[in-house]
Tab-separated table of C-alpha atoms in Angstrom:
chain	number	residue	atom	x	y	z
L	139	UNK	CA	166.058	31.773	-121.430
L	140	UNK	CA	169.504	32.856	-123.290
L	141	UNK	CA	171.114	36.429	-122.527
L	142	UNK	CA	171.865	38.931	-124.788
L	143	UNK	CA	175.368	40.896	-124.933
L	144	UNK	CA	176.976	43.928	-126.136
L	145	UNK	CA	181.050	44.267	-126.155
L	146	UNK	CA	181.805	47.934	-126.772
L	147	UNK	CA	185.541	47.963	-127.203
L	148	UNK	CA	187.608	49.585	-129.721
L	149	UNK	CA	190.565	46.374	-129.812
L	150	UNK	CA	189.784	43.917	-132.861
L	151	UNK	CA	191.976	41.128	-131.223
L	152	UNK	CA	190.259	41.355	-128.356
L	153	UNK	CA	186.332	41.440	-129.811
L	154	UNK	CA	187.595	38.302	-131.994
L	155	UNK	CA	188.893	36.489	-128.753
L	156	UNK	CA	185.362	37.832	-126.261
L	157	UNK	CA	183.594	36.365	-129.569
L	158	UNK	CA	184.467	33.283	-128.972
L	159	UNK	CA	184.128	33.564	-125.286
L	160	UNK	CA	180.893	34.466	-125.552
L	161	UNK	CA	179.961	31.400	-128.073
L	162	UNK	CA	181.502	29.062	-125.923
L	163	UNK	CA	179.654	30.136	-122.737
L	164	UNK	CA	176.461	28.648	-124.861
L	165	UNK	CA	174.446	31.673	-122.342
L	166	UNK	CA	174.156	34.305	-124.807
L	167	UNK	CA	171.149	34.107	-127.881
L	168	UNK	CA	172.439	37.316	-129.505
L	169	UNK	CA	175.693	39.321	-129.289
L	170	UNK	CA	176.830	42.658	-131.051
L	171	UNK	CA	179.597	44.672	-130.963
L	172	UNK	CA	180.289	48.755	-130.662
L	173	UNK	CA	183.929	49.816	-131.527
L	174	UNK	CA	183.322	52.942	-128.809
L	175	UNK	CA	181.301	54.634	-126.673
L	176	UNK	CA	179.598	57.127	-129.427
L	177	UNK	CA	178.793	54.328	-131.796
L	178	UNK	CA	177.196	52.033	-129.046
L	179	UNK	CA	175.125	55.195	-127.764
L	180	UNK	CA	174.084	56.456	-131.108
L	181	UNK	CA	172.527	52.703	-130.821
L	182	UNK	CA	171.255	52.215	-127.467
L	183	UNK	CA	169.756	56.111	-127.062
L	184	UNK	CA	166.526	55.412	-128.054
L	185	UNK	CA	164.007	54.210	-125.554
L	186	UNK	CA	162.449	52.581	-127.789
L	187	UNK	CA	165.906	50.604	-128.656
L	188	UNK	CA	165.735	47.103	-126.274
L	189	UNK	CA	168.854	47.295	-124.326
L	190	UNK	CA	170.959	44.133	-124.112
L	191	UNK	CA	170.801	42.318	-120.941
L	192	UNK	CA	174.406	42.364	-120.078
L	193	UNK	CA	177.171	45.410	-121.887
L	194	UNK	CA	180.871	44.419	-121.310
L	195	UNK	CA	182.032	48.187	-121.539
L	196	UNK	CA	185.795	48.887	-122.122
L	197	UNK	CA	187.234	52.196	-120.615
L	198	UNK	CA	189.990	53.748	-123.024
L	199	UNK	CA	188.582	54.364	-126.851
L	200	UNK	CA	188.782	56.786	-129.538
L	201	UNK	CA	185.972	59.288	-129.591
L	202	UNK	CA	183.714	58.403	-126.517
L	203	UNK	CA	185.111	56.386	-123.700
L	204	UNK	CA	183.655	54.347	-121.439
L	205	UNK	CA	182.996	57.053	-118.768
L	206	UNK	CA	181.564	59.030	-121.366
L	207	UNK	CA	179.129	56.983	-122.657
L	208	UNK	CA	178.098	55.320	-119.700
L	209	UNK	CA	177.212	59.575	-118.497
L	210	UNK	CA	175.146	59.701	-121.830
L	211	UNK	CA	173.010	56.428	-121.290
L	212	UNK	CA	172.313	57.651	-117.960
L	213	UNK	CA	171.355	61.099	-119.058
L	214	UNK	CA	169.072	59.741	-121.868
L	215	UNK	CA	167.991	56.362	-120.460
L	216	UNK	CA	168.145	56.922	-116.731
L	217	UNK	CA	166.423	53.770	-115.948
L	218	UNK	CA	168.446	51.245	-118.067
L	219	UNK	CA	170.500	49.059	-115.102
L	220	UNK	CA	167.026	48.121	-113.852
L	221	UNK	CA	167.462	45.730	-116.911
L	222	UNK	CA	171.057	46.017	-118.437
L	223	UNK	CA	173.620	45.364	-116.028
L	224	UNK	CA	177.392	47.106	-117.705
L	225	UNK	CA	180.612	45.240	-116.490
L	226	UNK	CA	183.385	47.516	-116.690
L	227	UNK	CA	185.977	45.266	-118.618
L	228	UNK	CA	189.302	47.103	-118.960
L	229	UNK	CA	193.087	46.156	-119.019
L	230	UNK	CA	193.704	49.127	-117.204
L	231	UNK	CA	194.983	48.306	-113.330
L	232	UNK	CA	194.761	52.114	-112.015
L	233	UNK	CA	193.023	52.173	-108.789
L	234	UNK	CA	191.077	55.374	-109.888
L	235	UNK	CA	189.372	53.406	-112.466
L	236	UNK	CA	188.258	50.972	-110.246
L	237	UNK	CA	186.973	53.386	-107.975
L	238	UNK	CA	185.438	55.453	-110.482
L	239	UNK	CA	183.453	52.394	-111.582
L	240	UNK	CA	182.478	51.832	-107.837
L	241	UNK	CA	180.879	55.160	-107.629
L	242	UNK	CA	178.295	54.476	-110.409
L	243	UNK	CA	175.433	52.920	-109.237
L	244	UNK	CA	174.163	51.270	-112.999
L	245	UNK	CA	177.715	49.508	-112.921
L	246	UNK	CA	177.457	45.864	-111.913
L	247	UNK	CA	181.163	45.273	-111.692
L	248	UNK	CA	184.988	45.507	-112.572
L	249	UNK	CA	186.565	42.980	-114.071
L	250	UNK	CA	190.045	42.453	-115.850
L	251	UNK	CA	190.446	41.290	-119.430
L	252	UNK	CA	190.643	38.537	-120.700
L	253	UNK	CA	187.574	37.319	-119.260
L	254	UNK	CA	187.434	33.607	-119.081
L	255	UNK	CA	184.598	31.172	-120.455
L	256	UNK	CA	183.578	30.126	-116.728
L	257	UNK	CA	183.593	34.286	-115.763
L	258	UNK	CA	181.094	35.107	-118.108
L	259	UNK	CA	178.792	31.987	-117.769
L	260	UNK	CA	179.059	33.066	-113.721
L	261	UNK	CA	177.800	36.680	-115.050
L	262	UNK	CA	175.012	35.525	-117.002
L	263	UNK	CA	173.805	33.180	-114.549
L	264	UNK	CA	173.668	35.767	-112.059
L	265	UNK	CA	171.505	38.085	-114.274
L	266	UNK	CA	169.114	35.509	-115.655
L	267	UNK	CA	165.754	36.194	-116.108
């Protein structure tokens, strides 16, 4: 059974390039995008919403960041990583984000961008229902 995916990131370039990473991982049935935090939790903050399976979450964007809506989901939907697992995928190299990622238990990981084809096919497999 296929995956589904949400990218929340607020970089155009970069949901064009994931796009096609995701398509050419062939593991993913359905994909949408969120261009920040507030838009993807106006989305997701309904329990009776199906969560995606995996959420690449970026960390820097206008109006609700990463930290901020990943706060939100858990405050409304404090069971979600039982069945959504959020990568934190961020250009940003500070330490303290990495850290801060660490310290949440719903985050599954904390990866660099660009993420690469054979990166997110390793992701999905390791989620799959």
């Amino acid at each position: 059974m296929k995956e589904s995916i949400c990218i929340i990131d607020d970089d155009l370039i970069y949901q064009l390039i994931i796009k096609k990473v995701v398509e050419r991982t062939g593991e993913f049935d359905t994909y949408c995008f969120c261009k920040n935090g507030l838009e993807a939790f106006e989305k997701f903050k309904s329990p009776d919403y199906k969560l995606p399976d995996i959420i690449l979450l970026d960390i820097n964007m206008p109006q609700m960041d990463g930290w901020q809506f990943l706060d939100s989901l858990i405050a409304h939907r404090p069971d979600f990583y039982h069945n959504t697992f959020v990568y934190v995928v961020t250009s940003s190299i500070a330490h303290s984000d990495r850290d801060k990622a660490k310290s949440y238990k719903e985050v599954s990981g904390f990866l660099s961008k660009p993420l690469s084809v054979e990166k997110l096919k390793e992701i999905a497999n390791k989620h799959r229902k």
